[in-house]
């Protein structure tokens, strides 16, 4: 089978399970323009969106380290995706578990090769932006205490050994797609894998100094809110772009995205208000992301009513999970990657089996499915992806630790990673700390 036919057949299998649109023989300029725009929006989620969110939530003396980690991950994964990642994820129908090398360096990807009604080149670029944000999410679990070199080595291995295989299982014609797993925009492929990897990384590296009682508060909730708002905007491309067409599926996915994000933020703020007597900016942002994470796998399959309910469930479930991880289990998943993304994405993936049905789709049921059977398939997919990710992430961290120990020294952590590893400062000295005579400032 030629590379082109293999690629088309692999994605056609994923399509038959509800993951992608059918193949077309004619280029559609409107669809191509939308997927191109969506690709930019999803990249915008990582740089600058996620980078600013994470940068705002850490101490001032480590903000640059987080920004550079997100930026460098975007660069590194872009190269790896071109060289082999895309081919491992979306090539090789013959394999149920991993793609082949038929698309190494985008081999055979000419202007006339289409997926749906868009060029394969823009499909590959759109998928690249998902491959970028998944390992970037993990950064939030080990901020302020990880070596930069270790982040790069870990990202390289994780992208090829975790992300690419799981993407193939679900979207590239692999065994979960053949079972009928529905994951519209990455609830399992992105959020479950990233959240699970984050939890394992946090446990392997250990907590920050002073955790849980003496850790420093975020240095800039303003940056966090700005970054979170960028994520929200970019998520329109994340979910709406997954239709791979400018059509009703894309617009309904965007409606579901906006609804779930709004409800998640309101629910989280309400829970904080009841518990602490006041809502917070950080809580509103986390609730918004929880709503987005839970609706992502369902966004193209459910209607506004289903998204409304899922957003509320996401706010409650992720809020509760965060308390369990940090207060009960005392795991320093610093920026709550597991309770937001793995819990939200996992629950959302399972709930696709409920809210994608004609009976409970709530105004936009899309599939004549048996709820019990579909929920079972969805749960198997979540458990398989989480188990595989946990095992490979643990092994990968141990291997990387043999030549690039990830944990920084106590002195480096206290000094901050900006100066310790990059020789730069990323924050402005507060006015109250400046001398009265500006000419005396050094």
mmCIF file with all atom_site columns, C-alpha atoms in Angstrom, residues 345-425:
data_model
loop_
_atom_site.group_PDB
_atom_site.id
_atom_site.type_symbol
_atom_site.label_atom_id
_atom_site.label_alt_id
_atom_site.label_comp_id
_atom_site.label_asym_id
_atom_site.label_entity_id
_atom_site.label_seq_id
_atom_site.pdbx_PDB_ins_code
_atom_site.Cartn_x
_atom_site.Cartn_y
_atom_site.Cartn_z
_atom_site.occupancy
_atom_site.B_iso_or_equiv
_atom_site.pdbx_formal_charge
_atom_site.auth_seq_id
_atom_site.auth_comp_id
_atom_site.auth_asym_id
_atom_site.auth_atom_id
_atom_site.pdbx_PDB_model_num
ATOM 1  C CA . UNK A 1 345 ? -10.632 15.084 30.184 1.00 0.00 ? 345 UNK A CA 1
ATOM 2  C CA . UNK A 1 346 ? -11.216 11.568 31.524 1.00 0.00 ? 346 UNK A CA 1
ATOM 3  C CA . UNK A 1 347 ? -14.701 12.293 32.865 1.00 0.00 ? 347 UNK A CA 1
ATOM 4  C CA . UNK A 1 348 ? -15.546 14.159 29.690 1.00 0.00 ? 348 UNK A CA 1
ATOM 5  C CA . UNK A 1 349 ? -14.442 11.234 27.539 1.00 0.00 ? 349 UNK A CA 1
ATOM 6  C CA . UNK A 1 350 ? -16.657 8.844  29.490 1.00 0.00 ? 350 UNK A CA 1
ATOM 7  C CA . UNK A 1 351 ? -19.587 11.255 29.390 1.00 0.00 ? 351 UNK A CA 1
ATOM 8  C CA . UNK A 1 352 ? -19.396 11.348 25.597 1.00 0.00 ? 352 UNK A CA 1
ATOM 9  C CA . UNK A 1 353 ? -21.067 7.950  25.798 1.00 0.00 ? 353 UNK A CA 1
ATOM 10 C CA . UNK A 1 354 ? -23.998 9.591  27.564 1.00 0.00 ? 354 UNK A CA 1
ATOM 11 C CA . UNK A 1 355 ? -24.418 12.985 25.947 1.00 0.00 ? 355 UNK A CA 1
ATOM 12 C CA . UNK A 1 356 ? -23.609 11.963 22.374 1.00 0.00 ? 356 UNK A CA 1
ATOM 13 C CA . UNK A 1 357 ? -26.682 9.766  22.280 1.00 0.00 ? 357 UNK A CA 1
ATOM 14 C CA . UNK A 1 358 ? -29.878 10.797 20.510 1.00 0.00 ? 358 UNK A CA 1
ATOM 15 C CA . UNK A 1 359 ? -31.712 10.353 23.803 1.00 0.00 ? 359 UNK A CA 1
ATOM 16 C CA . UNK A 1 360 ? -29.518 12.522 26.034 1.00 0.00 ? 360 UNK A CA 1
ATOM 17 C CA . UNK A 1 361 ? -27.663 14.694 23.542 1.00 0.00 ? 361 UNK A CA 1
ATOM 18 C CA . UNK A 1 362 ? -29.783 17.607 24.769 1.00 0.00 ? 362 UNK A CA 1
ATOM 19 C CA . UNK A 1 363 ? -30.693 19.326 21.512 1.00 0.00 ? 363 UNK A CA 1
ATOM 20 C CA . UNK A 1 364 ? -27.913 17.983 19.297 1.00 0.00 ? 364 UNK A CA 1
ATOM 21 C CA . UNK A 1 365 ? -27.548 14.246 19.772 1.00 0.00 ? 365 UNK A CA 1
ATOM 22 C CA . UNK A 1 366 ? -25.462 13.013 16.870 1.00 0.00 ? 366 UNK A CA 1
ATOM 23 C CA . UNK A 1 367 ? -25.179 9.264  17.163 1.00 0.00 ? 367 UNK A CA 1
ATOM 24 C CA . UNK A 1 368 ? -27.566 6.389  17.488 1.00 0.00 ? 368 UNK A CA 1
ATOM 25 C CA . UNK A 1 369 ? -25.524 4.623  20.168 1.00 0.00 ? 369 UNK A CA 1
ATOM 26 C CA . UNK A 1 370 ? -26.211 2.339  23.077 1.00 0.00 ? 370 UNK A CA 1
ATOM 27 C CA . UNK A 1 371 ? -25.245 4.352  26.132 1.00 0.00 ? 371 UNK A CA 1
ATOM 28 C CA . UNK A 1 372 ? -23.979 1.454  28.254 1.00 0.00 ? 372 UNK A CA 1
ATOM 29 C CA . UNK A 1 373 ? -21.878 0.003  25.449 1.00 0.00 ? 373 UNK A CA 1
ATOM 30 C CA . UNK A 1 374 ? -20.400 3.342  24.468 1.00 0.00 ? 374 UNK A CA 1
ATOM 31 C CA . UNK A 1 375 ? -19.623 4.340  28.054 1.00 0.00 ? 375 UNK A CA 1
ATOM 32 C CA . UNK A 1 376 ? -17.787 1.042  28.461 1.00 0.00 ? 376 UNK A CA 1
ATOM 33 C CA . UNK A 1 377 ? -15.664 1.705  25.375 1.00 0.00 ? 377 UNK A CA 1
ATOM 34 C CA . UNK A 1 378 ? -14.948 5.254  26.530 1.00 0.00 ? 378 UNK A CA 1
ATOM 35 C CA . UNK A 1 379 ? -13.881 4.070  29.989 1.00 0.00 ? 379 UNK A CA 1
ATOM 36 C CA . UNK A 1 380 ? -11.581 1.428  28.505 1.00 0.00 ? 380 UNK A CA 1
ATOM 37 C CA . UNK A 1 381 ? -9.936  4.102  26.387 1.00 0.00 ? 381 UNK A CA 1
ATOM 38 C CA . UNK A 1 382 ? -9.348  6.413  29.354 1.00 0.00 ? 382 UNK A CA 1
ATOM 39 C CA . UNK A 1 383 ? -7.928  3.643  31.526 1.00 0.00 ? 383 UNK A CA 1
ATOM 40 C CA . UNK A 1 384 ? -5.707  2.318  28.745 1.00 0.00 ? 384 UNK A CA 1
ATOM 41 C CA . UNK A 1 385 ? -4.295  5.749  27.904 1.00 0.00 ? 385 UNK A CA 1
ATOM 42 C CA . UNK A 1 386 ? -3.749  6.645  31.566 1.00 0.00 ? 386 UNK A CA 1
ATOM 43 C CA . UNK A 1 387 ? -2.092  3.326  32.434 1.00 0.00 ? 387 UNK A CA 1
ATOM 44 C CA . UNK A 1 388 ? 0.211   3.383  29.423 1.00 0.00 ? 388 UNK A CA 1
ATOM 45 C CA . UNK A 1 389 ? 1.120   7.027  30.008 1.00 0.00 ? 389 UNK A CA 1
ATOM 46 C CA . UNK A 1 390 ? 1.868   6.482  33.687 1.00 0.00 ? 390 UNK A CA 1
ATOM 47 C CA . UNK A 1 391 ? 4.148   3.514  33.023 1.00 0.00 ? 391 UNK A CA 1
ATOM 48 C CA . UNK A 1 392 ? 6.103   5.063  30.160 1.00 0.00 ? 392 UNK A CA 1
ATOM 49 C CA . UNK A 1 393 ? 6.404   8.442  31.890 1.00 0.00 ? 393 UNK A CA 1
ATOM 50 C CA . UNK A 1 394 ? 7.859   6.844  35.010 1.00 0.00 ? 394 UNK A CA 1
ATOM 51 C CA . UNK A 1 395 ? 10.395  4.818  33.020 1.00 0.00 ? 395 UNK A CA 1
ATOM 52 C CA . UNK A 1 396 ? 11.293  7.817  30.897 1.00 0.00 ? 396 UNK A CA 1
ATOM 53 C CA . UNK A 1 397 ? 11.932  10.031 33.917 1.00 0.00 ? 397 UNK A CA 1
ATOM 54 C CA . UNK A 1 398 ? 14.146  7.372  35.472 1.00 0.00 ? 398 UNK A CA 1
ATOM 55 C CA . UNK A 1 399 ? 16.132  6.970  32.249 1.00 0.00 ? 399 UNK A CA 1
ATOM 56 C CA . UNK A 1 400 ? 16.528  10.724 31.790 1.00 0.00 ? 400 UNK A CA 1
ATOM 57 C CA . UNK A 1 401 ? 17.621  10.944 35.413 1.00 0.00 ? 401 UNK A CA 1
ATOM 58 C CA . UNK A 1 402 ? 20.617  8.721  34.660 1.00 0.00 ? 402 UNK A CA 1
ATOM 59 C CA . UNK A 1 403 ? 22.280  11.439 32.564 1.00 0.00 ? 403 UNK A CA 1
ATOM 60 C CA . UNK A 1 404 ? 20.250  14.597 33.297 1.00 0.00 ? 404 UNK A CA 1
ATOM 61 C CA . UNK A 1 405 ? 18.930  14.487 36.888 1.00 0.00 ? 405 UNK A CA 1
ATOM 62 C CA . UNK A 1 406 ? 15.725  16.566 36.779 1.00 0.00 ? 406 UNK A CA 1
ATOM 63 C CA . UNK A 1 407 ? 15.609  17.886 40.336 1.00 0.00 ? 407 UNK A CA 1
ATOM 64 C CA . UNK A 1 408 ? 17.505  21.115 41.023 1.00 0.00 ? 408 UNK A CA 1
ATOM 65 C CA . UNK A 1 409 ? 19.497  21.676 44.204 1.00 0.00 ? 409 UNK A CA 1
ATOM 66 C CA . UNK A 1 410 ? 17.983  23.417 47.222 1.00 0.00 ? 410 UNK A CA 1
ATOM 67 C CA . UNK A 1 411 ? 20.175  26.454 46.570 1.00 0.00 ? 411 UNK A CA 1
ATOM 68 C CA . UNK A 1 412 ? 19.064  26.707 42.950 1.00 0.00 ? 412 UNK A CA 1
ATOM 69 C CA . UNK A 1 413 ? 15.430  26.336 43.904 1.00 0.00 ? 413 UNK A CA 1
ATOM 70 C CA . UNK A 1 414 ? 15.728  29.060 46.542 1.00 0.00 ? 414 UNK A CA 1
ATOM 71 C CA . UNK A 1 415 ? 17.550  31.398 44.169 1.00 0.00 ? 415 UNK A CA 1
ATOM 72 C CA . UNK A 1 416 ? 14.997  30.805 41.438 1.00 0.00 ? 416 UNK A CA 1
ATOM 73 C CA . UNK A 1 417 ? 15.451  29.073 38.103 1.00 0.00 ? 417 UNK A CA 1
ATOM 74 C CA . UNK A 1 418 ? 15.680  32.291 36.094 1.00 0.00 ? 418 UNK A CA 1
ATOM 75 C CA . UNK A 1 419 ? 19.122  33.207 37.398 1.00 0.00 ? 419 UNK A CA 1
ATOM 76 C CA . UNK A 1 420 ? 20.276  29.680 38.181 1.00 0.00 ? 420 UNK A CA 1
ATOM 77 C CA . UNK A 1 421 ? 19.751  28.315 34.670 1.00 0.00 ? 421 UNK A CA 1
ATOM 78 C CA . UNK A 1 422 ? 19.257  31.269 32.352 1.00 0.00 ? 422 UNK A CA 1
ATOM 79 C CA . UNK A 1 423 ? 21.172  34.131 33.926 1.00 0.00 ? 423 UNK A CA 1
ATOM 80 C CA . UNK A 1 424 ? 18.268  36.515 33.539 1.00 0.00 ? 424 UNK A CA 1
ATOM 81 C CA . UNK A 1 425 ? 15.619  38.196 35.643 1.00 0.00 ? 425 UNK A CA 1
#
